[in-house]
Each structure stands twice: as C-alpha cells, then as structure tokens.
GROMACS .gro file of C-alpha atoms in nm:
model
  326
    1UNK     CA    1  -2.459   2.916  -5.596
    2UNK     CA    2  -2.354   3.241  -5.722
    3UNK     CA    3  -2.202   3.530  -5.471
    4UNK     CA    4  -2.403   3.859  -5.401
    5UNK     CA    5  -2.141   4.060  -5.566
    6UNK     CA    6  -2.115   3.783  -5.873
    7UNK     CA    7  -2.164   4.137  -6.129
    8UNK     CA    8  -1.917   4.340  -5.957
    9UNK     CA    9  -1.693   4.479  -6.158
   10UNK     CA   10  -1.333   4.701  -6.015
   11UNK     CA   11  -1.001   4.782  -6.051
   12UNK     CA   12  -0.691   4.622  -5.897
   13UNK     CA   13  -0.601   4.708  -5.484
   14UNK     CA   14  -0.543   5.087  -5.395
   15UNK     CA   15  -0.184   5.058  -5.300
   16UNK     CA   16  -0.064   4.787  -5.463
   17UNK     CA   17  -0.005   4.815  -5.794
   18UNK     CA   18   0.312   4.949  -5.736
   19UNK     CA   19   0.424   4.628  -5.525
   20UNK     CA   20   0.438   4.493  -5.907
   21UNK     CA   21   0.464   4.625  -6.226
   22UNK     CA   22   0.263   4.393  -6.402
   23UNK     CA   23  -0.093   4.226  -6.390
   24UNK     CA   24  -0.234   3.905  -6.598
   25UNK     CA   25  -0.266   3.986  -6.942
   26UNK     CA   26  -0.671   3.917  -6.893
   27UNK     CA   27  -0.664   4.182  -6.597
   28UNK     CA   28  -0.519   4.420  -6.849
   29UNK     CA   29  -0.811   4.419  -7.077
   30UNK     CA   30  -1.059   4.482  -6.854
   31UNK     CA   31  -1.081   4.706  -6.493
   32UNK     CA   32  -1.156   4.402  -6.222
   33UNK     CA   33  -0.971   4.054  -6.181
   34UNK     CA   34  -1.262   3.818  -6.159
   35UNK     CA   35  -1.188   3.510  -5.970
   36UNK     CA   36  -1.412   3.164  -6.002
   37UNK     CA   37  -1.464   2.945  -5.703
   38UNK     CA   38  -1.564   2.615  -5.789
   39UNK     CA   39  -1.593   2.371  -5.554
   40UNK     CA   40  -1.754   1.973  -5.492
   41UNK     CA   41  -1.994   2.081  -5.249
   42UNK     CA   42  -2.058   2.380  -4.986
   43UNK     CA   43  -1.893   2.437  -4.700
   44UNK     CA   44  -1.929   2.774  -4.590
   45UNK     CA   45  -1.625   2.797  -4.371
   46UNK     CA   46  -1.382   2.718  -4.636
   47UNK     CA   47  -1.536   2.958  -4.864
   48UNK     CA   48  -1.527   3.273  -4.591
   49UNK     CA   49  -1.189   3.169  -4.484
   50UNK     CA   50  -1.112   3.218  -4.876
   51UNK     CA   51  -1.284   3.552  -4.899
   52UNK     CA   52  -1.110   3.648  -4.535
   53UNK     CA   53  -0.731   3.549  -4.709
   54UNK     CA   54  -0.831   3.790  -4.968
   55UNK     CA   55  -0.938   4.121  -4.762
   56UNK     CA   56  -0.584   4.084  -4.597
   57UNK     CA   57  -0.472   4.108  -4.908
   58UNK     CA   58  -0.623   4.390  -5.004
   59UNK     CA   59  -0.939   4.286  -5.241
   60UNK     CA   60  -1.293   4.383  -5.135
   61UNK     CA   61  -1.530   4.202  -5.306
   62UNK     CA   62  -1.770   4.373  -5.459
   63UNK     CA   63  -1.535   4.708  -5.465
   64UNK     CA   64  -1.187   4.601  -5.632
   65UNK     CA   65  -1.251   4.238  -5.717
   66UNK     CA   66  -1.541   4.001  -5.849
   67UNK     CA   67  -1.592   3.633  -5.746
   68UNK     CA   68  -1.803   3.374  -5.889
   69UNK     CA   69  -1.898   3.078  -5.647
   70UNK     CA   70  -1.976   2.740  -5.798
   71UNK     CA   71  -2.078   2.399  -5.596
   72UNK     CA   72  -2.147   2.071  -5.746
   73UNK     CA   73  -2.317   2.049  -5.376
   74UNK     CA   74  -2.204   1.678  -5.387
   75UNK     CA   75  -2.312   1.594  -5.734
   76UNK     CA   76  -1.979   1.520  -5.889
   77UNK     CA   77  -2.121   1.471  -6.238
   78UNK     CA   78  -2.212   1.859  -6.222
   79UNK     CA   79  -1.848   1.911  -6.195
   80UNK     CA   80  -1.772   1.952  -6.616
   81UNK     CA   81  -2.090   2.206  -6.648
   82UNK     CA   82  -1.979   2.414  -6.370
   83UNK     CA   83  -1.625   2.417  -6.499
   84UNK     CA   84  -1.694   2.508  -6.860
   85UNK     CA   85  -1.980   2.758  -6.688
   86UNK     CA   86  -1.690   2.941  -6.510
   87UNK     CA   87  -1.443   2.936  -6.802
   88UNK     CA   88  -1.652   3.084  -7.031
   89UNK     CA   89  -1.722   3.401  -6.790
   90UNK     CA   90  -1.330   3.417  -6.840
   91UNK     CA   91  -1.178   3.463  -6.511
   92UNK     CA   92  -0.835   3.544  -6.441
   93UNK     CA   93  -0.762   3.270  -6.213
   94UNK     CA   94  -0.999   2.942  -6.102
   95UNK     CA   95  -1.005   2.880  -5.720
   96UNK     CA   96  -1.057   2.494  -5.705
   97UNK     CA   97  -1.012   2.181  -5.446
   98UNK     CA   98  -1.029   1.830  -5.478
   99UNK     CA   99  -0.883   1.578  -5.730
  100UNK     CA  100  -1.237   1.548  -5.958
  101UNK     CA  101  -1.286   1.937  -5.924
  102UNK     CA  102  -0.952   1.974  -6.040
  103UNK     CA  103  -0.973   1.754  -6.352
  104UNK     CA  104  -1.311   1.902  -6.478
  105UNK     CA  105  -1.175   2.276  -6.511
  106UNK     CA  106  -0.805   2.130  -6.636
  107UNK     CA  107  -1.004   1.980  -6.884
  108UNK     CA  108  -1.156   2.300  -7.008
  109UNK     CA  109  -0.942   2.623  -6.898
  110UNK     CA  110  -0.702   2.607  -7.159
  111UNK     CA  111  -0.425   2.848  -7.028
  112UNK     CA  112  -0.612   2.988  -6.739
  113UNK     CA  113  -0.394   2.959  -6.423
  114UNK     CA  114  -0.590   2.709  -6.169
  115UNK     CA  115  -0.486   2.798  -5.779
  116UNK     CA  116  -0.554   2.382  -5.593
  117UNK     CA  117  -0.698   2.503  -5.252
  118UNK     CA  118  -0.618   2.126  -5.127
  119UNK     CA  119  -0.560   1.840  -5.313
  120UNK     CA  120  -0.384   1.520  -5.265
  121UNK     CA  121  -0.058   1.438  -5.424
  122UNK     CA  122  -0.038   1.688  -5.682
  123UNK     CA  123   0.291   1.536  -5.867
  124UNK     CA  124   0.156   1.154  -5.849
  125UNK     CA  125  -0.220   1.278  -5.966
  126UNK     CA  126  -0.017   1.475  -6.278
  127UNK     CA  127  -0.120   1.847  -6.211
  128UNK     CA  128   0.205   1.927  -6.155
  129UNK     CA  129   0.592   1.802  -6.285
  130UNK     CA  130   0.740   1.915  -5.949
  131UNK     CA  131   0.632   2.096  -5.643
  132UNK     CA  132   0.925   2.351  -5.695
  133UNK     CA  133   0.809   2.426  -6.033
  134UNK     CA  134   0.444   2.317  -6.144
  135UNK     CA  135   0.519   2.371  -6.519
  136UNK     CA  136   0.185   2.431  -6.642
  137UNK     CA  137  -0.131   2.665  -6.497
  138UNK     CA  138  -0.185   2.486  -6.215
  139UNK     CA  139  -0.039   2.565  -5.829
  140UNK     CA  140  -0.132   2.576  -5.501
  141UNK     CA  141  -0.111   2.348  -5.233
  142UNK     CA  142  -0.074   1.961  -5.192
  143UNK     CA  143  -0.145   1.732  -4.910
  144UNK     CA  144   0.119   1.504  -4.917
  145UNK     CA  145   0.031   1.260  -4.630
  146UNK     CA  146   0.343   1.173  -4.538
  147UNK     CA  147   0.341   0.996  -4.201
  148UNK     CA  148  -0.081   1.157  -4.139
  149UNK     CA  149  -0.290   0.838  -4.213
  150UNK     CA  150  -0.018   0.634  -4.079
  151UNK     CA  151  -0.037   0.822  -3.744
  152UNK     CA  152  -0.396   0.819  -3.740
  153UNK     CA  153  -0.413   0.454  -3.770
  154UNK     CA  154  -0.154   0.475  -3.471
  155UNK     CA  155  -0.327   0.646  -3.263
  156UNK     CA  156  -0.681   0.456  -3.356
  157UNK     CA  157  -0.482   0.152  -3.279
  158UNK     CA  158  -0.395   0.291  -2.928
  159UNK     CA  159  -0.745   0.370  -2.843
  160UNK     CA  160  -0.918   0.011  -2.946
  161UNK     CA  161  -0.607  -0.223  -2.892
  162UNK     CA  162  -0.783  -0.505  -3.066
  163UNK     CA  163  -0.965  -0.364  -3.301
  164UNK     CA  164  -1.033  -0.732  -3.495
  165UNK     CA  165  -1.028  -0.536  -3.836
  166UNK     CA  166  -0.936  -0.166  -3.899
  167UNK     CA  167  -1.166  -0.038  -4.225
  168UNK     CA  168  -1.063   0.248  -4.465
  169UNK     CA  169  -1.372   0.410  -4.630
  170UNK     CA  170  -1.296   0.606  -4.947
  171UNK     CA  171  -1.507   0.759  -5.196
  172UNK     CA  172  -1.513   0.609  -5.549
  173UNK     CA  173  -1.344   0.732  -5.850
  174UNK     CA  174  -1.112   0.867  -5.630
  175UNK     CA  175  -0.700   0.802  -5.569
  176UNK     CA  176  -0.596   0.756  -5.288
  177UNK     CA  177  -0.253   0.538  -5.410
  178UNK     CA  178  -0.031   0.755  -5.174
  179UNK     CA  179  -0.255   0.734  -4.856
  180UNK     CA  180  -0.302   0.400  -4.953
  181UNK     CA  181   0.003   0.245  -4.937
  182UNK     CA  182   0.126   0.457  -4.625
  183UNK     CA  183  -0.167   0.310  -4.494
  184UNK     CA  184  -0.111  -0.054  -4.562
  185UNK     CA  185   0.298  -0.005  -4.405
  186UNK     CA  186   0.177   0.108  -4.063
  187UNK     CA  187  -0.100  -0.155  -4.061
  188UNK     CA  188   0.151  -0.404  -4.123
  189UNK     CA  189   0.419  -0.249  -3.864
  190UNK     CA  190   0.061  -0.254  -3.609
  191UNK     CA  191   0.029  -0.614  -3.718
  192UNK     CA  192  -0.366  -0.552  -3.820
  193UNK     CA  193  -0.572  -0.600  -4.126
  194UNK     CA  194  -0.749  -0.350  -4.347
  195UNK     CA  195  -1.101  -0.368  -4.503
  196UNK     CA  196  -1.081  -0.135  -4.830
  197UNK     CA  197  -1.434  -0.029  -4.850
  198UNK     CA  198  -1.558   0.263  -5.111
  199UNK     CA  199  -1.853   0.489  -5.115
  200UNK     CA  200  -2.042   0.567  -5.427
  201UNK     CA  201  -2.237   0.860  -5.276
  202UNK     CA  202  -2.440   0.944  -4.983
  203UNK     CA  203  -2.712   0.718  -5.030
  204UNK     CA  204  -2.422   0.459  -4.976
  205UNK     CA  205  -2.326   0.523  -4.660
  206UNK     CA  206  -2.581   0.309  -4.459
  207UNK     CA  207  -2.520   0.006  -4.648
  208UNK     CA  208  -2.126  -0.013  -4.643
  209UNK     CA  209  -2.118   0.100  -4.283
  210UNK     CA  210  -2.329  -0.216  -4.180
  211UNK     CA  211  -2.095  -0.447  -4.432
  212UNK     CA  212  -1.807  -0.324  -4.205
  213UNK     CA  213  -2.006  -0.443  -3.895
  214UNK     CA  214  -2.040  -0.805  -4.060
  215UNK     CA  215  -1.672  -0.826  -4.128
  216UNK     CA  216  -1.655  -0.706  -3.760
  217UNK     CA  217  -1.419  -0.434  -3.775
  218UNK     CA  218  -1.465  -0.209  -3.453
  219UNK     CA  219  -1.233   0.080  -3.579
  220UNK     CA  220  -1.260   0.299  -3.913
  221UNK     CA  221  -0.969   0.523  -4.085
  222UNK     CA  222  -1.204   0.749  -4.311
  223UNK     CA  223  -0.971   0.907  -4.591
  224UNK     CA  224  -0.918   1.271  -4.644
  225UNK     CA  225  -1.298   1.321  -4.859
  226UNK     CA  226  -1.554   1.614  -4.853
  227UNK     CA  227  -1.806   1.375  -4.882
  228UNK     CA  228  -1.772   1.259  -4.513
  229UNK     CA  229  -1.696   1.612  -4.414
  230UNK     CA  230  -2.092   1.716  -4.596
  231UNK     CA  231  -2.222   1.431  -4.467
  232UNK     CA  232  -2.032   1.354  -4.113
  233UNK     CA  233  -2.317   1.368  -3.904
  234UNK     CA  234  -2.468   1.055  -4.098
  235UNK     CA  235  -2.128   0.918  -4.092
  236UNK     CA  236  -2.116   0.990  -3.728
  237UNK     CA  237  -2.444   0.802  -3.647
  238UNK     CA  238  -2.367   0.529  -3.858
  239UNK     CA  239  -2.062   0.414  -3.685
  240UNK     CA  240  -2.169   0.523  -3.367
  241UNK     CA  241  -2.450   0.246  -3.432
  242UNK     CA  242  -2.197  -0.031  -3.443
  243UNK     CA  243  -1.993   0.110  -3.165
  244UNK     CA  244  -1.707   0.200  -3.422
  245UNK     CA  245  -1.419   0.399  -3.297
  246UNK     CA  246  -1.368   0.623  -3.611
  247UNK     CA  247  -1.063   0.868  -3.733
  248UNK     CA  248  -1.087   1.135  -3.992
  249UNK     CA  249  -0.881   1.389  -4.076
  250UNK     CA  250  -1.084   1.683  -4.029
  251UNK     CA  251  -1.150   1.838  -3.708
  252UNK     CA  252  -1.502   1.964  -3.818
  253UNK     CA  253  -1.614   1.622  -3.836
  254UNK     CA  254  -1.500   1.550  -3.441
  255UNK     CA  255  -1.706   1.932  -3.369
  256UNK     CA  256  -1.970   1.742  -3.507
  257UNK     CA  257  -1.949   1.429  -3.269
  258UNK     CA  258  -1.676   1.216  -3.454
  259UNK     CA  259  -1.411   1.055  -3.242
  260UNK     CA  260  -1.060   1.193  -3.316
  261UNK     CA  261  -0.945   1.357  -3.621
  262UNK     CA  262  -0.602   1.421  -3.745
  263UNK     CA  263  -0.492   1.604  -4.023
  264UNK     CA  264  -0.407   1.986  -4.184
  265UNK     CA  265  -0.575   2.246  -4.075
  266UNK     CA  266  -0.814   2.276  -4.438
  267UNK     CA  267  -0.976   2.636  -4.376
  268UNK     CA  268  -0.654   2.827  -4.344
  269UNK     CA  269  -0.545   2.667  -4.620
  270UNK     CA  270  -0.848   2.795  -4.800
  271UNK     CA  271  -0.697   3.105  -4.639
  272UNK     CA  272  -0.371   3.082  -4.787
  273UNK     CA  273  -0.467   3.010  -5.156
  274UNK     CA  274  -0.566   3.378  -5.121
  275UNK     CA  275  -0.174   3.454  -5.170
  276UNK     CA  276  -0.160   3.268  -5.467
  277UNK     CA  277  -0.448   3.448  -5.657
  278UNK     CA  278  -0.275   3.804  -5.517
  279UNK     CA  279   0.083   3.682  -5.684
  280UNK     CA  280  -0.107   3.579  -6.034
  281UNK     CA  281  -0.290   3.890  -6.056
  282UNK     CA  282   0.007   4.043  -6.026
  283UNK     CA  283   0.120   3.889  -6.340
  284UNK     CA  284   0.292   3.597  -6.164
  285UNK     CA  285   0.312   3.263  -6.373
  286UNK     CA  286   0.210   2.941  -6.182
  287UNK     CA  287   0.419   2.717  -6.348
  288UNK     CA  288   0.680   2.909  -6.137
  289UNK     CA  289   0.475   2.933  -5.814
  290UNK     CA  290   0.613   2.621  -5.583
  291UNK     CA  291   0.311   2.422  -5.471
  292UNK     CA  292   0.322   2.433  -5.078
  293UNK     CA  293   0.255   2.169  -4.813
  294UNK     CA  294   0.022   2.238  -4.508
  295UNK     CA  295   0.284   2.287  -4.185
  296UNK     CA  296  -0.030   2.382  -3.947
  297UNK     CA  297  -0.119   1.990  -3.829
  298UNK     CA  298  -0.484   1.971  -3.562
  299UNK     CA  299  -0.536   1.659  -3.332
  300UNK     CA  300  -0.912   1.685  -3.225
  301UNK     CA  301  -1.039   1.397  -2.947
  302UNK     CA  302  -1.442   1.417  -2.841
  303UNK     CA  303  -1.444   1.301  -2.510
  304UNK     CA  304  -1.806   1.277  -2.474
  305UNK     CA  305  -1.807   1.081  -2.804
  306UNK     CA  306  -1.530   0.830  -2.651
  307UNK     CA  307  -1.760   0.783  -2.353
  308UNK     CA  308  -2.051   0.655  -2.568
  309UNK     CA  309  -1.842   0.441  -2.704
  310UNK     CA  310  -1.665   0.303  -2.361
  311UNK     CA  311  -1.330   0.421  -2.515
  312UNK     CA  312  -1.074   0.584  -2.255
  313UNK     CA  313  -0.815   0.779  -2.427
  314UNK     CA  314  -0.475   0.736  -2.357
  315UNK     CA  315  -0.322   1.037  -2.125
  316UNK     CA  316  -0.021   1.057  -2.411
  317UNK     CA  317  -0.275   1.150  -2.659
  318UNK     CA  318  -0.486   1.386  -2.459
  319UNK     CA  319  -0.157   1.548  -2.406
  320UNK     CA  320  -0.060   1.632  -2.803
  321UNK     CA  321  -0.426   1.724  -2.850
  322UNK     CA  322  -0.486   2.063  -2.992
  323UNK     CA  323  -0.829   2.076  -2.903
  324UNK     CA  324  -1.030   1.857  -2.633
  325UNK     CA  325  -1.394   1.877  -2.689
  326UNK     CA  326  -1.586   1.758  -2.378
   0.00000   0.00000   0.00000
C-alpha cells in the first residue's frame, strides 16, 4: 500500500536544523528525507503510532517529510520485491520489523541505514555485533525476552494447573533459538512438557490447532509472530474450540478475545523508532546508535474469555494486570 502523501516532497523540520549541523549525505542532495516503511503485513496501529512518533518530532508528512508504506500483507515471499521496490526510490532511512522483513532489505540496501521497529535478538540473528554499537546500518530496537516467555508460561501454568501438555506455536522459517530455550528452562523448572508445533501460513492454522488437541495439550504459549497478531481472531476461535487456555504476547490479541497476553508494549515502540529516523537524518550513523530494549512491559487477562473457558484467574495475577478486560 502506498501513503497519500507517497509524492511529497520537503525540506528538513522548521527549527531544527540548528539542533545539528549536519544531515545524511542523501538528505543533502535533495530538499525532503524520504523514509520507507516496509512491513510483513498491515496493522494500522503500528503504522499511526509510527507516523504519531514522528509529528512529535517535528516531521509533517506530506509538508517536511515523505513516507513510502510497503506490506507484504502476510505474503512473506513478497518481502525481496518490496525491499528492492523501496531501495530503488532511494530513501534515506528504511523503517522495518520482523526478522524476514529485516533480511530482505539487508539483502538489498547496500549502505542505507535500516531503523528495526521490533525484532527479536538482534546480536544472535547477526544484524548487529553489539547492542552498544551495531557496527553496520542497522539499529533500533531488540526484544530480548529475557525472563517474558518464561513468565508467560508461569503464569499459563497458574491458570490450568495441569495442563497435560503446554504447546508453543511458531511460524516457520522463523528463529526463535532465544525464546526457545528460555522456554524449555521454565518448562522444566514447572515440571511440564512442550509440543513444538510450527505454522506455515494462515491456511495452517486449523489443521495444527486440532493436532494439538490429539496430543491433548489444554494450554498454548504462542511466540512473539505478526501472523497470530493478523490472524488472532482465527487463532482465537481455534483454540477456543478445544477449550485451550492460550498466552500471547500481544495485548491486541486478548482485545480481540484471547486469554492473557504478556509482553512489550509493540505500538510505542513503533512510536519510538521515530527517534531513531530524527537522529539519522540528522546525519547520525547507526552503527553508533545503541539498539534499545522495550522497558514498557503490558499484562492483559479477558475475563469473559476465561469464563468460556471455566478458567478462574488467580487474585495474584488480576492484581499485576495492566489492563482487565471484562
């Protein structure tokens, strides 16, 4: 999809040139930093939340900046076209999320700096040599995990005591190594077993949700995966189907009907990779911008989901919960 304003063309914010001395060498040859926006599928909050970081910045689309949306809108073979699309308009920066995103415009943006709106372990995945100092064009912000999935599958495990099996649905070509083995340590401190199963696509959904039900699993630990954020209401259904008490890491997902959700609050981090375009516009290298960690955590619990399933929620969790949907 392509923004209204995609032609816009306009010089740098009134009032803050001066905050700098410099701009990218690109934003010198022409008026207007353009900025591409490429992400794995739509999701118009993260994408406003993105445009919002900006005008506190400064930049009015449209008046003193251009940007140039891309989605893949799930189709993650698109990715490489859309990336080479967006590189050959020759933006100053490329506004990008999600480890296969993130591959298909390293792949073809040469030495244009790359701002990761959320990605997983940056250092492990090889974007970056450290999170102080990236080294290359790539910054932005990591999700870690550390001590997330492993507190999800706590909490899950305080819900549905006996669970029989506890299944992790992931999305394939994807890694998930650090999640994964965090994972595995709690499930072994919780004394319960784990059901690895992966997702090809949508279409997929149906059929691995009912080969968790044979293995009789009664609780799910979705990974951190904008597939099940697109597509949560299937999701949602599915497991409701089998009476599966589910855990994601979104809160979205739980506005839509899911369970409980744990995990950084994603849109204001869309938000904040608005800082990091302002710094590189300003002429700012990212191989010296330190890749950040999310410090805003949200525990979401649908009541009215957990009485459909016959699930009472312990008071202890009620209690940390940032937001109670009933």
């Amino acid at each position: 999809m392509r923004s209204s304003n995609e032609t816009s063309r306009a010089a740098a914010p009134a009032g803050r040139r001066g905050d700098c001395g410099c701009r990218s060498a690109r934003a010198q040859r022409r008026a207007l930093p353009l900025v591409a926006f490429l992400s794995p599928r739509t999701f118009a909050a993260n994408i406003d939340a993105f445009r919002r970081g900006l005008r506190e910045l400064g930049y009015v689309e449209g008046q003193n900046i251009a940007l140039e949306v891309r989605s893949a809108e799930g189709d993650y073979r698109r990715l490489p076209a859309l990336a080479a699309e967006l590189v050959s308009l020759k933006p100053d920066v490329i506004v990008t999320n999600s480890e296969p995103a993130i591959r298909a415009v390293k792949e073809v943006a040469g030495t244009i700096p790359i701002v990761m709106s959320i990605v997983g372990d940056a250092v492990a995945l090889g974007f970056a040599q450290s999170l102080a100092h990236p080294g290359g064009n790539l910054t932005g912000q990591t999700i870690l995990a550390t001590d997330v999935i492993g507190k999800r599958l706590q909490m899950l495990h305080e819900i549905v005591a006996d669970p029989g099996c506890v299944a992790v649905l992931g999305a394939a070509g994807v890694n998930y190594d650090n999640a994964s083995h965090e994972l595995a340590a709690a499930a072994k401190a919780l004394g319960v077993p784990l059901l690895p199963i992966t997702v090809a696509d949508v279409n997929d959904l149906t059929t691995r949700i009912a080969e968790i039900a044979k293995h009789q699993c009664r609780a799910l630990v979705a990974m951190s995966e904008p597939l099940f954020v697109q597509e949560s209401r299937q999701l949602i259904e599915r497991a409701g189907q089998y009476r599966m008490a589910a855990s994601y890491d979104n809160r979205l997902i739980v506005e839509a009907g899911g369970l409980m959700s744990y995990g950084p609050d994603t849109v204001d981090m869309f938000r904040q990779s608005a800082r990091y375009v302002d710094k590189i516009l300003k002429g700012e290298s990212p191989a010296d911008l330190p890749i950040e960690q999310p410090t805003k955590f949200v525990l979401a619990i649908n009541l009215k989901t957990a009485k459909e399933l016959g699930l009472a929620i312990p008071p202890l969790i009620l209690a940390r919960a940032d937001e109670v949907i009933e």
